[in-house]
Amino acid sequence: MTDLRELRAGLAAAVRGEVDFGTTARALTTMDASNYRRVPLGVVAPRDADDVAAALSVCRTHGVPVVARGGGTSIAGQATGTGVVLDFTRHMNRLLSLDPRARTAVVQPGLVLDRLQEAAAPHGLRFGPDPSTHSRCTLGGMIGNNSCGSHSVAWGTTADSVRELSVVTAGGERLRPGRGWAGAPAGLRELVDGELARLRTGLPGLPRRISGYAVDALLPEKGADVARSFCGSEGTLGVLTEAVVDLVRAPRARALAVLAYAEEGGAAEAAAGLLPYRPLTVEGMAADLVPSAADLPRGGAWLFVETGGETAAEARARAEAIVRGADVVDALVVTDPARQRALWRIREDASGTATRMQDGTEAWPGWEDCAVPPARLGAYLRDFRALLASHGLHGAPYGHFGDGCVHVRIDFDLLTGPGVARFRRFSEELADLVVAHGGSLSGEHGDGQARAELLPRMYGAETVALFERVKGVWDPDGLLNPGMLVRPAPLDANLRFSVLPREPVDVAFGYPADGGDFSAAVRRCVGVAKCRTTSVAGPAVMCPSFRATGEEEHSTRGRARLLHEMLAGELVTDGWRSTEVRDALDLCLSCKGCRSDCPVGVDMATYKAEFLHHHYAGRRRPAAHYAMGWLPVWLGWVARTRTAGAVNALASVGPLASVVKRLGGIAGEREIPRVAGETFTRWWRGRRAPSGEGAPVVLWPDTFTEHLSPSVGRAAVRVLESAGLRVVLPPTLRLRGRPPVGDARSRSAARLLAARTGRVCCGLTYVSTGQLDRARTVLRRTLDLLEPVLATDAPLVVLEPSCAAALRTDAPELLHDDPRAAHLAERVLTFAETLERYAPDWTPPRLDRPVTGQTHCHQHAVLGDTADRALRAAAGLTGELSGGCCGLAGDFGFEKGHYDVSVACAEDRLLPSVREAPEDAVVLADGFSCRTQLEQLTGVRGRHLAEVLAAALDGEG
């Protein structure tokens, strides 16, 4: 048995990179994007090839297996292991050189594909293969799996783009595999020479034959290409430390032809016929995977066919030629790059969205990428659908139809014994079906554990025995990634679901999309790792803390993995009291970006609140939870005692402010925001209310508007009344001016709105700090106070996006037993939505100025900004707001220990967008946190859209 202390000490002495045998490091690498889970002994982050060789030497001495890991997005289980995991993303992640003349690049295995593409783009070049995980998958992982991507019909697989490799074998030998037997280990050539006949006849000639070892690349007529034969070996032959890869010339312009067919079979049968047009892509997907709101031509299935050219006209002409030559129900040619990206996003997110059936049922990988000859694809898909039906299973096929490669997630029951048994039976029958159609069990992601057991059905026992002999030449001790490809573990062993609790966990939130099951909510994370994207474009938010730190534990996936292990109880053994889970969640900003940006809708903000609720149950909480979690209480006390002036004066005295911040768990670098001398509701009660006959709208006096920025509330009243609406407030719910005229329903609404008094609160600060019992109490009191409002048709206008999001999502999910919460959520509108819906004929004042700033992260994730965009356009406010998160995120940026990450998040997108904006740009920031972050870090005052419009109405521009 391995002595872990000796192993760890030996690695620490031999390796200059990090050696981590802690619970968190191990938990983060138990899974990849597959159905499998293996618990490693430890994780090593090597700095260079010398470190790799040293780590292998120590592990060889102790007889411990080694697994090379890149982005951890493998779908067949090959990035997991029970020994030592080598993490190449931390240090060996550089682009070493790029030669535009030779069209080559030298890369390290941990380099993310998008970084290579960004470096190559200024030279008009790119790396040909581009999996949908291009923003986080690594070149080492792509070489290990022989990845392909949507452009493989034009540029082939990764093996087609590899020129030379640098490899360290398990025995410590350093080789440089290339063509002409370069870098071959001793004995490999002799093995191949004795099997020439088998290699020439026993391996199918498919463009997407990824299964098994590519031993036929060693045939003399194929140049005896050792580097090519190494591709797709899934880390079982040697450990890659460097690669020389070929680049291709990127077309200057592209067009996208979207071809619609009546059903999937028609699209599949048409795909092969499009190849003579030499398209860049032929991607297929059916209606059961496409969002209902997708802007696609009418049909039941679609092919995405991309064309290239030196000019936009040439690319478009090629796309139009394809449309003319295709027998389609409908078609669309798109040349606008932004619209192309939006359409491609549907396809790229499929690996995540396919994990949920339309009825919400979970679906899983395992048969993610079988490939058949393109001409057989239509027949294969019909047989595949019939096989699914015979087993009572469902799936939504999609993928690289031009190469005959099909991706699919299937609703296997992997939680029960009978379900797992059916998974095995189906897998065996599907393997036979793929072989019957002349196909390959893997067409892109490798065999791993998911399909390696079935390779004899595809190749026969003798060819599989040859693969084992190849493995023996490279790795005679079986040290590298055992259980993969040869001598594999059973396809139904090590399933990651088997360790989760069988009974629902007692939780506070309702988790309606997961049947109330917290385990099912955590299972949502399948590991596609979109949250690990280091640079985002457009309105995307997820995951700001990962982009700030670069650490897996601060990604949505990393946190989900730790929660999974917490539920499993094997690695993380102290359940809700876990300090490892607490520390990983500590830097979660609760931005809710994952709720919308994660393809499977992981909602880490809710999971964090749930965890904090249990973690601190019956225990003393951090000071910040009392200081900022109870902010509505403290500010209400200041308002009642009319001590805002004294509070502001004390906060401006350095030593006193320091004491307050220290006691309250507030970052010393932060300034304490000033409390308004006059609250919004006090201003409201003292104003001369204009008379009006419009529809009543209830303006929500959230804590921030009420006490910290009442100017936003005053501005909203000015604009809403200018639009002809009657504004009332829920605390007094008293209509001012003469009674409304109109029908009986309007008069009844007015009487109900005047019926009761009280204070309302959305509970946001309690939810974000995990004080869920208090949040429920506050929300129930709010619902009691709002009963007269809920009995009318009046909407609730919420100016603070985070409060609106809390009322729309947190309230009904936390009070899942109270139907009034769902009714309240349906009534919540943003400022812009109110004007769009209740004053459609109102014309805002024209400003004709550019805008800058940031769409609030909660607005992006929960509320949407379609109405805001329309309102800005009508006012002549031009330009786009950035995405991301401001980094303050409610109490997060104020909490002690968060300041640096908070600033890094702001520097990611918000602050650069403001600095780079024209001088006359209007700085928009609807959230109080966003405005505070801007002011404290740059001195720039951001404004709510209501303030901008109100100023224009008053002639202040």
Short mmCIF file of C-alpha atoms in Angstrom, two decimals, residues 259 261 273-274 277 319-328:
data_model
loop_
_atom_site.label_atom_id
_atom_site.label_comp_id
_atom_site.label_asym_id
_atom_site.label_seq_id
_atom_site.Cartn_x
_atom_site.Cartn_y
_atom_site.Cartn_z
CA LEU A 259 -30.74 25.16 -43.84
CA TYR A 261 -35.47 20.53 -42.97
CA GLY A 273 -24.27 15.99 -50.38
CA LEU A 274 -23.04 19.41 -49.26
CA TYR A 277 -19.24 22.69 -52.04
CA ALA A 319 -23.52 30.27 -48.98
CA GLU A 320 -26.26 31.26 -51.38
CA ALA A 321 -25.03 28.66 -53.87
CA ILE A 322 -25.43 26.02 -51.18
CA VAL A 323 -28.96 27.22 -50.44
CA ARG A 324 -29.88 27.06 -54.13
CA GLY A 325 -28.51 23.55 -54.42
CA ALA A 326 -30.19 22.23 -51.28
CA ASP A 327 -33.67 20.76 -51.01
CA VAL A 328 -34.86 22.58 -47.90
#
